[in-house]
CSV table of C-alpha atoms in Angstrom, one decimal:
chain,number,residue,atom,x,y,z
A,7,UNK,CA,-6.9,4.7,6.4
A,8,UNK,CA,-7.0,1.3,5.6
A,9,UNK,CA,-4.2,-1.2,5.0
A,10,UNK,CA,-3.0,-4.3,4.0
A,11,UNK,CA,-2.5,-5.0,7.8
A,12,UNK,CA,-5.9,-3.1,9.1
A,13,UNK,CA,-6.8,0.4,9.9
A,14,UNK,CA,-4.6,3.0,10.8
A,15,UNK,CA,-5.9,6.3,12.5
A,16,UNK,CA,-4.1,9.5,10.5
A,17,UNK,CA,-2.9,12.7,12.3
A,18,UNK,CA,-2.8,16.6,11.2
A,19,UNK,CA,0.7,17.6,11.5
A,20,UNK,CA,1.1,20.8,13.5
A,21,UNK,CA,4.1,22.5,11.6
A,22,UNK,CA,2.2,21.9,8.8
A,23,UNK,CA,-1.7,21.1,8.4
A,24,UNK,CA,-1.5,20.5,5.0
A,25,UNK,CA,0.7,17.6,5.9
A,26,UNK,CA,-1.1,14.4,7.1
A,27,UNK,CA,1.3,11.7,9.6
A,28,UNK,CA,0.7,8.2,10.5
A,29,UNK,CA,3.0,7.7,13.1
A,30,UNK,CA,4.5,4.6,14.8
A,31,UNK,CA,3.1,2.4,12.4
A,32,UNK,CA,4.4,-1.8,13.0
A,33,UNK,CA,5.9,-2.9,10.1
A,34,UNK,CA,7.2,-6.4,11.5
A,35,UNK,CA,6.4,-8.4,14.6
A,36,UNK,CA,8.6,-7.6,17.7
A,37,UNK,CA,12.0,-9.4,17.8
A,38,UNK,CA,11.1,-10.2,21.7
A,39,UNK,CA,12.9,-13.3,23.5
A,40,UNK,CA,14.7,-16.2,21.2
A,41,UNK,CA,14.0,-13.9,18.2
A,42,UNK,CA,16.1,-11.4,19.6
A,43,UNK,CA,19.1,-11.9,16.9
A,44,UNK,CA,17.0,-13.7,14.1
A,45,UNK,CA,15.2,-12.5,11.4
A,46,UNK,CA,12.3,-10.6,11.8
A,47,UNK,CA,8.9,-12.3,11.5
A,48,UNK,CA,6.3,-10.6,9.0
A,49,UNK,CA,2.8,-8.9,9.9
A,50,UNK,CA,-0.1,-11.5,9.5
A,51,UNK,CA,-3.1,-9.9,8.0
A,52,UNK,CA,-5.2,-7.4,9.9
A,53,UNK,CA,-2.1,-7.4,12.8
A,54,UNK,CA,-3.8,-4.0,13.9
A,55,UNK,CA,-6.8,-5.9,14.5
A,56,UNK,CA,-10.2,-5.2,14.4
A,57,UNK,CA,-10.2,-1.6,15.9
A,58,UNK,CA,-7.8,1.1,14.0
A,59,UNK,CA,-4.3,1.3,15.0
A,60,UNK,CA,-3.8,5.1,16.7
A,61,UNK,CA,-0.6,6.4,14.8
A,62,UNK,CA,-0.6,9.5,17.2
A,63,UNK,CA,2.5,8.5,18.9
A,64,UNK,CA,6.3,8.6,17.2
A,65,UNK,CA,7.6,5.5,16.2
A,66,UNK,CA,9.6,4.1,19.5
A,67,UNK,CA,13.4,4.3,18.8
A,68,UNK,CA,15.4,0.3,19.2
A,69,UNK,CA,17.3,-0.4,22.7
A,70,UNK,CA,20.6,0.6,22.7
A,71,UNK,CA,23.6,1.6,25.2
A,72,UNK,CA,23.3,5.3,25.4
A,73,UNK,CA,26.5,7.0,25.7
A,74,UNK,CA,26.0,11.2,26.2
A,75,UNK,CA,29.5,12.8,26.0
A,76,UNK,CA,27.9,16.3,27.4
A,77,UNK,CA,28.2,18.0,24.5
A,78,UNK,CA,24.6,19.4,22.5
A,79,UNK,CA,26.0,18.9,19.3
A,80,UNK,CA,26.7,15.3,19.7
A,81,UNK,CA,24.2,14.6,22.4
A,82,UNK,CA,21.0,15.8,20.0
A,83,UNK,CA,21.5,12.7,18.1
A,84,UNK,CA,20.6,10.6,21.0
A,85,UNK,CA,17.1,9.6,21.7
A,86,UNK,CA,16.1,10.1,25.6
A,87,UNK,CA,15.4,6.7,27.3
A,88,UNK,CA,11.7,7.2,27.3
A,89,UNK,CA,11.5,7.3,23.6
A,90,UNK,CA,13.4,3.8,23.3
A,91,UNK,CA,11.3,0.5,23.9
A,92,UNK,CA,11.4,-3.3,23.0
A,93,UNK,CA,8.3,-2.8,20.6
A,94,UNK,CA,10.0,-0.5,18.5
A,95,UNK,CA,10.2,-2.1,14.7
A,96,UNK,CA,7.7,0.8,13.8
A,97,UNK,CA,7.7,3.6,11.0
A,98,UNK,CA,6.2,7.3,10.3
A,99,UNK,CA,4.6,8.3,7.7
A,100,UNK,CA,3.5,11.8,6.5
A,101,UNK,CA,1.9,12.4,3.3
A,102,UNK,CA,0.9,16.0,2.1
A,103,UNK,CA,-2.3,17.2,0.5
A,104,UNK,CA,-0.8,17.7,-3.4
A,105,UNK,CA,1.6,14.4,-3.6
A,106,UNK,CA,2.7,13.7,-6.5
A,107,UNK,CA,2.8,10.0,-5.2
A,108,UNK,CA,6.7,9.9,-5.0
A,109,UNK,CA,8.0,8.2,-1.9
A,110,UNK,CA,11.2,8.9,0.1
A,111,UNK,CA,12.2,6.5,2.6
A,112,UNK,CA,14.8,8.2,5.3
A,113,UNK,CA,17.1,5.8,6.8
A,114,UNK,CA,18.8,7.4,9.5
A,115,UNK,CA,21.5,6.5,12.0
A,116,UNK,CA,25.3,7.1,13.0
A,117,UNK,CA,28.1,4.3,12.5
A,118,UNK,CA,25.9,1.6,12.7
A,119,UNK,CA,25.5,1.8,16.3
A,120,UNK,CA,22.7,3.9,17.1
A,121,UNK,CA,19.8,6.6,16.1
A,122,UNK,CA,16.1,7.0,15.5
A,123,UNK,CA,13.9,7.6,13.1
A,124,UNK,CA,11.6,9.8,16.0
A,125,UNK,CA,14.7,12.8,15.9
A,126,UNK,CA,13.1,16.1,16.1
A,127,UNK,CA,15.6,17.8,13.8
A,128,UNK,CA,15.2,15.5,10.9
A,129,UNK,CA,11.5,17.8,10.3
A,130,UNK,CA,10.5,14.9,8.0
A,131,UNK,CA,7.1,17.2,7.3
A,132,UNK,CA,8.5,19.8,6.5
A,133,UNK,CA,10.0,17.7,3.5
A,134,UNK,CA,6.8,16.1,2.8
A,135,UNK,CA,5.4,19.7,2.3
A,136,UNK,CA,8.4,21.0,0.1
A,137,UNK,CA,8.7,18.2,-1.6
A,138,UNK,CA,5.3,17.0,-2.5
A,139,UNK,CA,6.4,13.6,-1.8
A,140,UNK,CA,5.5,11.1,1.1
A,141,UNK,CA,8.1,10.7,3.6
A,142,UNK,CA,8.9,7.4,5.6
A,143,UNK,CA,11.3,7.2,8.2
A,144,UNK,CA,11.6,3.9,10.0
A,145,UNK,CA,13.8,2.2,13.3
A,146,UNK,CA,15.6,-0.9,12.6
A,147,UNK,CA,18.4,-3.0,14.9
A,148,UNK,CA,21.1,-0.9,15.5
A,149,UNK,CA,24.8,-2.3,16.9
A,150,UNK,CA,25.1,-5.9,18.4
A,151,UNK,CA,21.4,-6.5,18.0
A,152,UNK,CA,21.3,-5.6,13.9
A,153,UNK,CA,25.1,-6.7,12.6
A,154,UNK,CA,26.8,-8.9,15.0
A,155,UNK,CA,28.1,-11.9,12.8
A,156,UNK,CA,28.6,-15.5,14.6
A,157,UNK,CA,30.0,-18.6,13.3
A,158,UNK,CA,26.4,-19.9,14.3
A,159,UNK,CA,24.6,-18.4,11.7
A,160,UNK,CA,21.3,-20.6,12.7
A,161,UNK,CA,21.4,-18.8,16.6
A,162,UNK,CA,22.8,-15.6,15.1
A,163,UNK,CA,22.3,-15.1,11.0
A,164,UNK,CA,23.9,-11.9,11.1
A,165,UNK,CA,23.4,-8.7,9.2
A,166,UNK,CA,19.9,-8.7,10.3
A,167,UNK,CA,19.9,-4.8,10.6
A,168,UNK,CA,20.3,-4.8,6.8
A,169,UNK,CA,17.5,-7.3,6.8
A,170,UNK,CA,15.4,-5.0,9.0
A,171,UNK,CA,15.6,-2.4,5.9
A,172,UNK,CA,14.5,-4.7,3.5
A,173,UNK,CA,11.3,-5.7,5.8
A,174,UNK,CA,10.7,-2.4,5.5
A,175,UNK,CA,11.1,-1.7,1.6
A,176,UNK,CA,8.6,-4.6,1.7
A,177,UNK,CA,5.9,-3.0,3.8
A,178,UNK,CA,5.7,0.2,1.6
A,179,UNK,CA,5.9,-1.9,-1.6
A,180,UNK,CA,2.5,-3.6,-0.2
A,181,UNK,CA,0.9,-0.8,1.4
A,182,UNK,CA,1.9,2.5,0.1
A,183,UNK,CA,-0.7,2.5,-2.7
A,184,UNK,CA,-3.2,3.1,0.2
A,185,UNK,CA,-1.6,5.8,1.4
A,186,UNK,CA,-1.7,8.1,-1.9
A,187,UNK,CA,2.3,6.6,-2.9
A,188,UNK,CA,3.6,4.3,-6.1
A,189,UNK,CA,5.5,1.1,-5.0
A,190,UNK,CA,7.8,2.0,-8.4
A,191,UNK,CA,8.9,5.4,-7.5
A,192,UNK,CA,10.5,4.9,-4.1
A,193,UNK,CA,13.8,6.8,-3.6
A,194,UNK,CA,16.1,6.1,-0.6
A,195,UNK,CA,18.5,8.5,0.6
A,196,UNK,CA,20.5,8.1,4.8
A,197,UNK,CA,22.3,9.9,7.1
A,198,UNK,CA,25.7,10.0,8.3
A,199,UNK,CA,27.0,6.2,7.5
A,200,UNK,CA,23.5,5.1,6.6
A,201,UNK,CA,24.4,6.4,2.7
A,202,UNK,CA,26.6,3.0,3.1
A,203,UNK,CA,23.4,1.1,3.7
A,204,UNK,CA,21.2,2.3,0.6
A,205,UNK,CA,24.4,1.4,-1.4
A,206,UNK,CA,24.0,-1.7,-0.4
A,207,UNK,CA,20.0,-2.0,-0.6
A,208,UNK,CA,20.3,-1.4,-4.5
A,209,UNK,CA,23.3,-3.7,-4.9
A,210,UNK,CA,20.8,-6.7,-3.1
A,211,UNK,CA,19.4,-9.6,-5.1
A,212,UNK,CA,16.9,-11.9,-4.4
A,213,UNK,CA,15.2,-10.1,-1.5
């Protein structure tokens, strides 16, 4: 598959093999070092570079303090340490055989503070397949490093989580026409207090 950004290597899901996935896809340079708290920095063209990106791998889930209370309900929505790294503004992608070239971008998360897009119980191709829409779940800054708000707006601008969301909303308007999707027929639905969020995605202006 081919994108705005290079090639990206595509994946037979194994729930479902009518259901194609394109997983861990960068959407945004890494926030690494001073651009820690800023604003994310786009993808140049052909970012992937020259050979194909391999989208085998979940999208990597944003560093945060984990805090497991020892109970399963409450613990499930907590991504293990190994699925968290500092490359980790990435997003999956599955796409079944008869689209009908909707797109639904999951935005996941609980209170703003942590989550992941990579959660085995979110079966995101199982929706693709029921749905006959592509499916795009992404991870974004979660807690201090997504909504803390400074007086120093220039060191910290604040609200960059929000930001992180919009980045994304920007990626599939470019690219999901390669991937089977329409950039007009996006719908955006969260979890937990991430409903809050796609409020305020629609009620954004100039972004």
């Amino acid at each position: 598959m081919y994108t705005k950004y290079g090639c990206v290597i595509k994946y037979s899901s194994k729930i479902d093999k009518d259901v194609t996935k394109y997983l861990g896809v960068p959407y945004a340079q890494p926030p690494l070092g001073a651009y820690r708290f800023k604003l994310l920095i786009p993808l140049g063209d052909k970012y992937y570079g020259n050979n194909c990106f391999d989208a085998k791998q979940l999208a990597k889930s944003c560093l945060f303090k984990r805090k497991p209370v020892g109970f399963a309900g409450i613990d499930v929505w907590i991504p293990k340490e190994s699925d968290m790294k500092k490359k980790w503004l990435q997003l999956n992608i599955w796409v079944p055989r008869k689209t009908t070239s909707a797109v639904i971008l999951f935005i996941q998360g609980t209170l703003y503070t942590k989550g992941s897009a990579s959660l085995p119980q979110y079966r995101r191709d199982v929706l693709a397949s029921k749905s006959n829409a592509i499916v795009v779940s992404f991870n974004y800054r979660p807690g201090a490093l997504g909504f803390i708000q400074l007086l120093n707006k220039t060191f910290r601008p604040g609200n960059v989580g929000l930001l992180n969301q919009q980045i994304t909303l920007k990626w599939i308007y470019e690219n999901i026409g390669y991937f089977g999707g329409k950039k007009f027929r996006v719908v955006l639905f969260g979890h937990d207090s991430r409903t809050t969020a796609v409020t305020a995605i629609y009620f954004c202006t100039g972004q």
